[in-house]
Coordinates of C-alpha atoms in Angstrom, one line a residue:
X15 CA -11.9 -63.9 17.3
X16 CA -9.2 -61.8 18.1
X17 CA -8.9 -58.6 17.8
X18 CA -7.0 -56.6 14.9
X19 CA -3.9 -55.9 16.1
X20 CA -3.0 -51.8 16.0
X21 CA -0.9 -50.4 13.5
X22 CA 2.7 -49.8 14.7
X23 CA 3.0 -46.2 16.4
X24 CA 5.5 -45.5 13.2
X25 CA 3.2 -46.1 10.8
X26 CA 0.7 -43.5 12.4
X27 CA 3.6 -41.1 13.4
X28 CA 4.2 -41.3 9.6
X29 CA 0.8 -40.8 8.7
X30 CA 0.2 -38.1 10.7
X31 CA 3.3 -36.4 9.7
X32 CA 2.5 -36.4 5.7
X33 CA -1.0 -35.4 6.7
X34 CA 0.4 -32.1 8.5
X35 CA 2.8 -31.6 5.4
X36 CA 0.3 -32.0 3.1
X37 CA -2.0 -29.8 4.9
X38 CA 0.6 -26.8 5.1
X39 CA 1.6 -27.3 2.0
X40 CA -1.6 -27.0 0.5
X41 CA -2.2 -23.9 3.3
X42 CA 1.1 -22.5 1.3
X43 CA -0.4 -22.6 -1.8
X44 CA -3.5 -20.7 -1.0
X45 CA -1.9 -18.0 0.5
X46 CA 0.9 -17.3 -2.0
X47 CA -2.1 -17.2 -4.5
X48 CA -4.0 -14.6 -2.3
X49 CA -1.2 -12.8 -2.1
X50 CA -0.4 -12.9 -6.0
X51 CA -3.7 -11.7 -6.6
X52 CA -4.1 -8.5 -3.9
X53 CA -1.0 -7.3 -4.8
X54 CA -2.1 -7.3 -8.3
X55 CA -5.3 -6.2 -8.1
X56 CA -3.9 -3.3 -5.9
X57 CA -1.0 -2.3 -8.0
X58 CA -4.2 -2.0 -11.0
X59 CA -5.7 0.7 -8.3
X60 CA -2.5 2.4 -8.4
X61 CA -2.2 2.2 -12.5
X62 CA -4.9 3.1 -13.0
X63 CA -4.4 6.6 -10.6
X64 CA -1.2 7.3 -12.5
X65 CA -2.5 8.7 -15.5
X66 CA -3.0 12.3 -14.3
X67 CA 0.2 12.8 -13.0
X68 CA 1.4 11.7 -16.8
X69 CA -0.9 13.8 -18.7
X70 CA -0.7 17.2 -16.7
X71 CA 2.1 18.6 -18.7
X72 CA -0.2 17.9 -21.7
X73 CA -2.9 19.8 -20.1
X74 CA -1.1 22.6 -19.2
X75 CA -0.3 22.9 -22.5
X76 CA -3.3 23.1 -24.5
X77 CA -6.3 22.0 -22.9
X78 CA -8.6 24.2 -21.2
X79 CA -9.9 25.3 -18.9
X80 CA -5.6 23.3 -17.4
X81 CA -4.1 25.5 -20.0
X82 CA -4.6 29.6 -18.6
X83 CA -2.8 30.7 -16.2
X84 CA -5.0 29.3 -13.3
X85 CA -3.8 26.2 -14.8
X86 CA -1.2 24.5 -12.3
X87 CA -4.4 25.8 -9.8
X88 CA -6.7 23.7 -11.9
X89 CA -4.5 20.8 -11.9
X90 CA -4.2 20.8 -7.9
X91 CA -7.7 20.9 -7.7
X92 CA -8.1 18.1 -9.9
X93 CA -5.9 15.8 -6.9
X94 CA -7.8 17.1 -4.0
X95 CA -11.2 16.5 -5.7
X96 CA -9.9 12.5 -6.2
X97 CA -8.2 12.5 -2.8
X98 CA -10.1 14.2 -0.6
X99 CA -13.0 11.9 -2.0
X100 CA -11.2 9.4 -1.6
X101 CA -10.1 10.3 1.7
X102 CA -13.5 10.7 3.2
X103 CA -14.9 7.7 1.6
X104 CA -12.4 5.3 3.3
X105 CA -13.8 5.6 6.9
X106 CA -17.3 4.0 5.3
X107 CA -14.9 1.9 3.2
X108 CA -13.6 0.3 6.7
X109 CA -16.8 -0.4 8.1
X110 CA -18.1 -1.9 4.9
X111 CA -15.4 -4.3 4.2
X112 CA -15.5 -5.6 8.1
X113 CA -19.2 -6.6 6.8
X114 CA -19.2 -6.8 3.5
X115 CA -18.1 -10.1 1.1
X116 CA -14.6 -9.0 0.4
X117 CA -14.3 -11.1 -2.9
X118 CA -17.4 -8.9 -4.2
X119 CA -16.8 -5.9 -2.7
X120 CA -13.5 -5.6 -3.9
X121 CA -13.9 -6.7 -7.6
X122 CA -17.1 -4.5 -8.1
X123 CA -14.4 -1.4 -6.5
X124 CA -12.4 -1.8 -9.4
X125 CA -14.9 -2.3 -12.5
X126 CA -16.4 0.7 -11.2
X127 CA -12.8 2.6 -10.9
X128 CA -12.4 1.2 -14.6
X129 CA -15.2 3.1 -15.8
X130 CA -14.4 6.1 -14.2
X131 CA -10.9 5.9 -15.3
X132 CA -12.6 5.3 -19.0
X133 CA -14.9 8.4 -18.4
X134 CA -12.1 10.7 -18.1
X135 CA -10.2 9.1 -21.1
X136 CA -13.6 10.3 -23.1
X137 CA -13.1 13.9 -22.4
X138 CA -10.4 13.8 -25.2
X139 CA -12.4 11.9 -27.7
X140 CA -15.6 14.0 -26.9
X141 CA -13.5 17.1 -26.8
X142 CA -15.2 18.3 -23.3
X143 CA -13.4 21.2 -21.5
X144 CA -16.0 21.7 -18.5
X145 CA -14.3 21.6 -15.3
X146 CA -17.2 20.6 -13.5
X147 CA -17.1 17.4 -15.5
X148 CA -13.5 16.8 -14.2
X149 CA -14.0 16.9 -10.5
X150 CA -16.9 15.1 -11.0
X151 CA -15.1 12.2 -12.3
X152 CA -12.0 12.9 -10.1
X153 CA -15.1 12.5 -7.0
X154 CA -16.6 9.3 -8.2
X155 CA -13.0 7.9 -8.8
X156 CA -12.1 8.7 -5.3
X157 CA -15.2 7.4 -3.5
X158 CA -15.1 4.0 -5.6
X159 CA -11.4 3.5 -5.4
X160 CA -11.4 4.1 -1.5
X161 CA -12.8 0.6 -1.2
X162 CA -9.3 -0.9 -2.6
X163 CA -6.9 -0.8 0.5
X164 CA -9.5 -2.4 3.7
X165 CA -10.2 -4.9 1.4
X166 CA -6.7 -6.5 0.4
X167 CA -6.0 -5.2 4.2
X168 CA -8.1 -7.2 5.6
X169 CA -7.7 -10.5 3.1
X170 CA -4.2 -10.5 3.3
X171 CA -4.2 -10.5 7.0
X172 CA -7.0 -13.1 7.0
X173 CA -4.0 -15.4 5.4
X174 CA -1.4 -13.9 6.8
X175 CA -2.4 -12.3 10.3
X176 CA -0.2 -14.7 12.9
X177 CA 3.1 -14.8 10.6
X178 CA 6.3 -14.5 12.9
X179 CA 7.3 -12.6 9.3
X180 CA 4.5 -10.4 9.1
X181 CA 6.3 -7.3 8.1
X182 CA 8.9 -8.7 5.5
X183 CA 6.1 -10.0 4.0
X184 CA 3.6 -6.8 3.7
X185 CA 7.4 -5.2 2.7
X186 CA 7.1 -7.6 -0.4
X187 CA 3.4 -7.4 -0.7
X188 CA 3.2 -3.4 -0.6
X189 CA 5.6 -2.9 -3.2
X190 CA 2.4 -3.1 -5.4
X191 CA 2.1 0.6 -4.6
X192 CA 5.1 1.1 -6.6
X193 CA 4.8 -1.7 -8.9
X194 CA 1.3 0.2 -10.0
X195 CA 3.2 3.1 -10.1
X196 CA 5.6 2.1 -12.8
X197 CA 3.2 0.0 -14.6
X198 CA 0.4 3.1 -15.1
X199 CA 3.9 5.2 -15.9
X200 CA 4.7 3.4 -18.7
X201 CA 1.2 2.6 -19.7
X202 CA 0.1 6.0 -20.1
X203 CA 3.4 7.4 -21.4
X204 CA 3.7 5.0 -24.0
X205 CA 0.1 5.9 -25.5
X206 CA 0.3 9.7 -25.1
X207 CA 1.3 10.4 -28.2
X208 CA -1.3 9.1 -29.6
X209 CA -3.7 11.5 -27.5
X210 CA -4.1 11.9 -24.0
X211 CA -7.0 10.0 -23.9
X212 CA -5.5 6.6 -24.1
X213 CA -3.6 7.3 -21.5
X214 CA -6.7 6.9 -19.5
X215 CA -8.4 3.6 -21.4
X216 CA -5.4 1.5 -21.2
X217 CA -5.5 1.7 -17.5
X218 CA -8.7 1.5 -17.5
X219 CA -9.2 -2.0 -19.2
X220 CA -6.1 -3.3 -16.9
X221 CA -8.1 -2.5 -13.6
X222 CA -11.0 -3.7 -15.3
X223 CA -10.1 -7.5 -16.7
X224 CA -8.1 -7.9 -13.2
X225 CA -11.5 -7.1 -11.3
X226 CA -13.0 -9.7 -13.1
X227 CA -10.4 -12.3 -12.1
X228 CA -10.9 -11.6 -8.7
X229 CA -14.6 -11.7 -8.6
X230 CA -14.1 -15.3 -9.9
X231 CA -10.9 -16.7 -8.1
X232 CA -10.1 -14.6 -4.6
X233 CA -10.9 -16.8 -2.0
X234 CA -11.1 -13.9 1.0
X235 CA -10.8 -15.9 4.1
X236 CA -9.8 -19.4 5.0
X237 CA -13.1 -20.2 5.7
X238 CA -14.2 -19.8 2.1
X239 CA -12.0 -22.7 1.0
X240 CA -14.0 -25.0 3.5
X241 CA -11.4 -24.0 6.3
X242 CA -13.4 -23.3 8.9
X243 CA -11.0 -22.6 11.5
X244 CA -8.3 -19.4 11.6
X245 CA -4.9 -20.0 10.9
X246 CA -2.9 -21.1 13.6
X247 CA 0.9 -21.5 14.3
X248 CA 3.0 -24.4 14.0
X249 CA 6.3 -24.6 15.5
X250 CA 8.5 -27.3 14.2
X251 CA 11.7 -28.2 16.0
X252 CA 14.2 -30.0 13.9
X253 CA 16.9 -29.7 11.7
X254 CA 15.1 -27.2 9.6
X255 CA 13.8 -24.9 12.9
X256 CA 10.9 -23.7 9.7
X257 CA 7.9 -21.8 11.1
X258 CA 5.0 -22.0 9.1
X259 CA 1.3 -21.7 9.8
X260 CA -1.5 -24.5 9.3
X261 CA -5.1 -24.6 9.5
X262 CA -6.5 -27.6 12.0
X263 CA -9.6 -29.2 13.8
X264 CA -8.2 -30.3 16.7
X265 CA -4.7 -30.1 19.2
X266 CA -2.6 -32.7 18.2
X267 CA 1.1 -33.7 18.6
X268 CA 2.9 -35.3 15.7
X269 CA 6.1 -37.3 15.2
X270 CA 8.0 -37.8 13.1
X271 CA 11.0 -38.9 13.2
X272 CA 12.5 -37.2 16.0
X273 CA 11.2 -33.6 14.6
X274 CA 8.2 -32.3 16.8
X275 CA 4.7 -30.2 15.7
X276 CA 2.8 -28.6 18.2
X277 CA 0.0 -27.5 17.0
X278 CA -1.9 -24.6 18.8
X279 CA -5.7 -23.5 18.3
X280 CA -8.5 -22.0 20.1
X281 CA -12.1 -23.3 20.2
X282 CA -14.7 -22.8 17.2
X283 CA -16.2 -19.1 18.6
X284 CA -18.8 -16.9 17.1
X285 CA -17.5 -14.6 14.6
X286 CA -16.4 -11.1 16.6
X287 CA -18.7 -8.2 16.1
X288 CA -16.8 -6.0 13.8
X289 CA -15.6 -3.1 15.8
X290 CA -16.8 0.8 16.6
X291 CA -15.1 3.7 14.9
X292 CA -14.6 5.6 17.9
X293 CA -12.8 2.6 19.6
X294 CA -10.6 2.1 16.8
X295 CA -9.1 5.4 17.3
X296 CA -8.8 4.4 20.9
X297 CA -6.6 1.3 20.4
X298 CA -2.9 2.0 21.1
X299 CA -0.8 3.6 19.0
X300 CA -4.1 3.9 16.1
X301 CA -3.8 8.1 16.6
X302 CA 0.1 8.5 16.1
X303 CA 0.8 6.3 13.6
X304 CA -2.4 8.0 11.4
X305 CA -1.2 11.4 12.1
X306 CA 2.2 10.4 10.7
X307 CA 1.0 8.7 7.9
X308 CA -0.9 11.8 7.3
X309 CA 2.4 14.2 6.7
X310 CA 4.5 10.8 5.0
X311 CA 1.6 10.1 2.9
X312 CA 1.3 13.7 1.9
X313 CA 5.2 13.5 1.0
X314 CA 4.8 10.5 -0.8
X315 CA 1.5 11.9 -3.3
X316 CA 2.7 15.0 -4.0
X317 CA 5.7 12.7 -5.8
X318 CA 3.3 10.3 -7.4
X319 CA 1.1 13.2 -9.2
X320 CA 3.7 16.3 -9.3
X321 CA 7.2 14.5 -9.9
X322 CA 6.6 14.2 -13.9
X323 CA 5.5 17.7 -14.5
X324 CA 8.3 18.2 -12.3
X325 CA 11.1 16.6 -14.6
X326 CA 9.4 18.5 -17.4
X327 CA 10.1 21.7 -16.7
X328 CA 13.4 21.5 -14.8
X329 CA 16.1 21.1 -16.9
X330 CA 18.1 18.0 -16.7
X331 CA 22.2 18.9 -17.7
X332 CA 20.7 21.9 -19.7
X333 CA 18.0 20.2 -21.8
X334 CA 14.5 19.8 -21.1
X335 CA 12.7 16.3 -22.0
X336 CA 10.0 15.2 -23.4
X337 CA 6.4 14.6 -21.6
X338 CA 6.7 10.9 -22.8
X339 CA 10.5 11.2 -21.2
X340 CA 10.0 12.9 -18.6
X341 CA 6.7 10.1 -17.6
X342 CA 9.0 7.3 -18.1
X343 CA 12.0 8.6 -16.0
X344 CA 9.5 9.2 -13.3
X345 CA 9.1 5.9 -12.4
X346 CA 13.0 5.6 -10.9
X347 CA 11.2 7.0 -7.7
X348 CA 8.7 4.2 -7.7
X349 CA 11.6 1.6 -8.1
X350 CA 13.6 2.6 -5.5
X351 CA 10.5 2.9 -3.7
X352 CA 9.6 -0.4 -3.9
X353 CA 13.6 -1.4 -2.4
X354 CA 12.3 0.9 0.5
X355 CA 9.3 -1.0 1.4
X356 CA 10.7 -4.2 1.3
X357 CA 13.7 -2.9 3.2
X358 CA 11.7 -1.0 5.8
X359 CA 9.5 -4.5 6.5
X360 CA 13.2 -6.8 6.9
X361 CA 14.3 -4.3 8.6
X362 CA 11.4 -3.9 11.6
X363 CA 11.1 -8.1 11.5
X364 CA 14.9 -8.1 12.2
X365 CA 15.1 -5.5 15.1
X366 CA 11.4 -6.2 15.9
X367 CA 10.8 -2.6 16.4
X368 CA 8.1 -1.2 13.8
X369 CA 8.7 2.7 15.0
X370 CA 11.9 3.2 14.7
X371 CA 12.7 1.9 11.5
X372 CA 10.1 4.3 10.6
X373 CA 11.7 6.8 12.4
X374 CA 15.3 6.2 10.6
X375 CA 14.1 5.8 7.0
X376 CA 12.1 9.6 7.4
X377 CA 15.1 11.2 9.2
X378 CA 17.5 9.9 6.0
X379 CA 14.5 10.9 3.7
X380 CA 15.3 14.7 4.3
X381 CA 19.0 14.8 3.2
X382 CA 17.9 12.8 0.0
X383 CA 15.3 15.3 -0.7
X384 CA 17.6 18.0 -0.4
X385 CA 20.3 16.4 -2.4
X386 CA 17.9 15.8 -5.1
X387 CA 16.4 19.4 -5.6
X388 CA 20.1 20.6 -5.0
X389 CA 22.0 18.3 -7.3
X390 CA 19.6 16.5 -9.7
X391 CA 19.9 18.8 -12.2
X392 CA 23.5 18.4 -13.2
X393 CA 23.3 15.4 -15.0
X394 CA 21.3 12.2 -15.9
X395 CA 23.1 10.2 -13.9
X396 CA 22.9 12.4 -10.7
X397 CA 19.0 12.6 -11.2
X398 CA 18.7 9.1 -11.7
X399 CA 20.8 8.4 -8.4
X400 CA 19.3 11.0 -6.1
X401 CA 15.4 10.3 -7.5
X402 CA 16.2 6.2 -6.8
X403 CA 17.6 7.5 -3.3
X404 CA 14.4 9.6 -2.2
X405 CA 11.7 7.5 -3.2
X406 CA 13.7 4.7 -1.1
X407 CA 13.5 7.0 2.4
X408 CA 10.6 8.2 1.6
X409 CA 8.3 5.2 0.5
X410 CA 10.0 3.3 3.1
X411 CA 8.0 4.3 6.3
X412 CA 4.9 4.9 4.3
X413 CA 4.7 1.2 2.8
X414 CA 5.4 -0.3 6.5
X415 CA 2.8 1.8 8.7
X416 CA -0.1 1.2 5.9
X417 CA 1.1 -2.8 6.1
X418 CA 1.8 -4.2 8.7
X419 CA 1.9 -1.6 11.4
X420 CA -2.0 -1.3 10.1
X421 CA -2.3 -5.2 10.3
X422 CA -0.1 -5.1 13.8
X423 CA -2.6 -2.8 15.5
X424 CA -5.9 -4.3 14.1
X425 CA -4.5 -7.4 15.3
X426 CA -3.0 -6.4 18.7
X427 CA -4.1 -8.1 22.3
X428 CA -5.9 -4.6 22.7
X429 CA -9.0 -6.4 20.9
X430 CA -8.8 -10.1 21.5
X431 CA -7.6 -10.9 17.9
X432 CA -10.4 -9.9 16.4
X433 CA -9.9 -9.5 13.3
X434 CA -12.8 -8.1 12.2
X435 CA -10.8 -4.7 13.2
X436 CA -8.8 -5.0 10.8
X437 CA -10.4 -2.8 7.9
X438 CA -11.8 -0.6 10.1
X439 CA -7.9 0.2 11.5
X440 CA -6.4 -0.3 8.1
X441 CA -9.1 2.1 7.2
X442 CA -8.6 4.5 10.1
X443 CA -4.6 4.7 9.5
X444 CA -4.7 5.0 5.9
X445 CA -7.7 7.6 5.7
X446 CA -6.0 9.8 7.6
X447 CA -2.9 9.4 5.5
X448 CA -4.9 10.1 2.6
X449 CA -6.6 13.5 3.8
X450 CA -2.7 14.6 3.9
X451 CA -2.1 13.1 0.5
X452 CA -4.8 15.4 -1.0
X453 CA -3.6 18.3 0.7
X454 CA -0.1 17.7 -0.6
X455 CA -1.0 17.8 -4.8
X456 CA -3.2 20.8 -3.9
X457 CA -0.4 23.2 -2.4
X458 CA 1.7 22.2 -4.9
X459 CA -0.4 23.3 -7.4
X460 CA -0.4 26.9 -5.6
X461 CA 2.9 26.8 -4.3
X462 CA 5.3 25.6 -7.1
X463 CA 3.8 29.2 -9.1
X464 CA 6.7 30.5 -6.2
X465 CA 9.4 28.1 -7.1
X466 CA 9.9 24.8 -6.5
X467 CA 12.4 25.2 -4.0
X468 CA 9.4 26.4 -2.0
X469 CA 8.1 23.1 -2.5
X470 CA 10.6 21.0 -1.3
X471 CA 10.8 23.2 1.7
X472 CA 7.2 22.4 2.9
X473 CA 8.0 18.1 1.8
X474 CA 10.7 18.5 4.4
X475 CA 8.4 20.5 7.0
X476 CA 6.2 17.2 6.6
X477 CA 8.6 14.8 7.3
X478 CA 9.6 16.5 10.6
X479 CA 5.9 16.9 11.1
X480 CA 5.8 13.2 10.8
X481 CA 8.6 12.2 12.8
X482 CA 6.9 14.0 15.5
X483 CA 4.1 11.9 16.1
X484 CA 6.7 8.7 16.8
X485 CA 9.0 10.1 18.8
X486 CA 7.4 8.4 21.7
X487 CA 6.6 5.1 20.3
X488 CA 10.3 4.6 19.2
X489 CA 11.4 5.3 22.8
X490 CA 9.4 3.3 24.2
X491 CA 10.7 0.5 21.8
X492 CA 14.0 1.4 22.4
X493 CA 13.6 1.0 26.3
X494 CA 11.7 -2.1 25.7
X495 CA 14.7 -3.3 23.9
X496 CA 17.4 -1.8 26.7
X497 CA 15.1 -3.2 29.4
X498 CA 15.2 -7.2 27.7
X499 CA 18.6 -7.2 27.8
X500 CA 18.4 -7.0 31.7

């Protein structure tokens, strides 16, 4: 009996070939809808943190104990109690989400930042004026909420930790700051008048019904889906030069018609022990990029709780507006922030130089700060202009080093690729930028009793604080880049 005679070498080029199309294209899929569902659940963290920025003219007003004049002192506190909680709980937060389930972890972080959200909504219906019960709330919101950014972190770069894109991407991806922004503006502005309260429930039941979508459909890590393997990188040259990544069991070569894969892996390892806080901060560049995250973040928060109570009592062409106005208007910063982030992300893939497009979007962010405290009062139209213009510089640097400089240097040859580093870094970097982000509200609560020109002046003192800590790192980029032209 003869044997069967082999199937032609086309027919299992062919074969081969829809197999690895099929196979990234299903690998496309998953991660657009990982991506779909961090950002959102993350831009429901930053709703539902909105409301206090919205409601503090309100409270000011005629609410005590925000209402005397220790008010605006009142109303500081009330950030650093959230963010310095919030700040101190995100170095656990790192170590728990490098060994935690991240699809639990993160879902339970934002029913429970629900209820807290809901608890301080109450206040107003239960008429409670204790200040006590305020921080208390601000805490547990802070400690619960810290959980949030390792764990999208560290799923997102799970997904998306090789990409030749990677910082375009997070630029897209971390626009959910802003996005969260402008969604917990309007959400809470839009239901203020009906009491302040409701400016914390809505919120509050957005965070929560998202939670409960991703306890039931984030799949964290490739492995979850049955992918056993990380995601590797597939070049294809061909007419369509595409890069895209594909998960694999073996090395293979593919062809088909005259357009080649090569797909590269490494072998089936133990999973990495999750690494040391102390050698975090020792990985390159971990240190300077948290210390300048720590003076960009602090820029960046005092905007997202101070800049509505700002527009409220500055006059705008000789009128004041509305709290429900001045909320809404507000959320031009975010917008242009958002442009910044996704700018700041093309713009490091395109040079391939993370620090000094840092470095150039805080160096134009103090002109634009100084141009809108200057000239933002003349008209509606300046003050739309100059507000789109600032939170553009300034969101910029602070969307890229919390993305994917974070993923970069949790990812970096410095640890093998392990990248169960990367919360802890993520964690590292944007805990220290968060100590500077409660410190921001709270002098602005003291300070702005001086003027707000006094205000502006120590925004601008930050950002040449910040610009500090990567002086070095952009030179070195820039003689890496003189140097590869040689």
């Amino acid at each position: 009996m003869e044997p069967a005679a082999a199937p032609p070498a086309s027919d299992v080029s062919a074969q081969g070939g829809h197999t690895a199309a099929t196979a990234a294209r299903a690998l496309r899929r998953r991660q657009y809808a990982v991506l779909a569902l961090t950002f959102a659940a993350y831009a429901a963290f930053h709703a539902s943190r909105k409301p206090p920025s919205i409601v503090k003219a309100v409270l000011s007003t005629d609410w005590a104990p925000f209402s005397g004049p220790s008010g605006t002192h009142h109303l500081g506190e009330l950030d650093l109690a959230f963010l310095s909680a919030y700040a101190a709980a995100m170095f656990a937060a790192g170590h728990l989400a490098d060994r935690a389930d991240l699809r639990v972890l993160l879902g339970a972080a934002m029913l429970a930042s629900a209820a807290t959200s809901a608890a301080l909504g109450a206040a107003y219906f239960l008429d409670i004026h204790s200040l006590a019960f305020f921080l208390a709330a601000q805490v547990a919101s802070g400690v619960v909420q810290s959980a949030g950014w390792p764990c999208v972190v560290a799923v997102v770069g799970n997904w998306f930790g090789h990409a030749s894109s990677r910082g375009t991407i997070m630029g897209v991806w971390t626009s959910h700051t802003s996005v969260g922004n402008i969604a917990g503006s309007f959400l809470a502005a839009a239901v203020l008048e009906f009491g302040w309260g409701w400016s914390f429930l809505v919120p509050a039941f957005f965070i929560a019904a998202l939670g409960v979508v991703v306890l039931v459909f984030l799949v964290a890590h490739p492995s979850d889906a049955g992918l056993e393997l990380d995601a590797m990188e597939v070049e294809m040259n061909g007419e369509g030069g595409e890069e895209v990544e594909l998960l694999v069991d073996e090395k293979k070569e593919v062809h088909v018609d005259d357009d080649e894969f090569e797909v590269e892996m490494g072998s089936q390892l133990p999973l990495p022990r999750a690494i040391g806080f102390l050698e975090a901060w020792r990985l390159p560049g971990v240190a300077p990029y948290a210390f300048c995250l720590f003076f960009s973040k602090l820029v960046a928060y005092t905007f997202l709780y101070w800049l509505p109570f700002y527009i409220r009592n500055n006059a705008v062409a000789g009128q004041f507006l509305s709290h429900k106005a001045s909320g809404i208007l507000s959320i031009v910063f975010d917008i242009g922030g958002v442009l910044g982030g996704i700018s700041a992300g093309y713009l490091s893939d395109a040079i391939g130089a993370r620090a000094i497009t840092s470095v150039l979007f805080l160096l134009l962010s103090i002109p634009s700060l100084i141009l809108y405290r200057a000239f933002g009062s003349i008209s509606m139209r300046h003050n739309i202009a100059l507000m789109f213009i600032s939170g553009y510089f300034v969101n910029g640097p602070y969307s890229l080093i919390t993305t994917a400089v974070a993923t970069d240097l949790g990812t970096q040859d410095a640890i093998k690729g392990n990248s169960r580093a990367l919360a802890t870094v993520s964690a590292i970097i944007d805990g220290t930028g968060s100590v500077g982000a409660a410190l921001g509200p709270l002098l602005t609560g003291y300070i702005s009793t001086r003027g707000w020109n006094s205000v502006f002046f120590m925004l601008i003192l930050s950002i040449s604080l910040a610009l500090v800590f990567l002086i070095r790192i952009a030179r070195d980029e820039i003689v890496a880049k003189i140097g590869a032209r040689h």
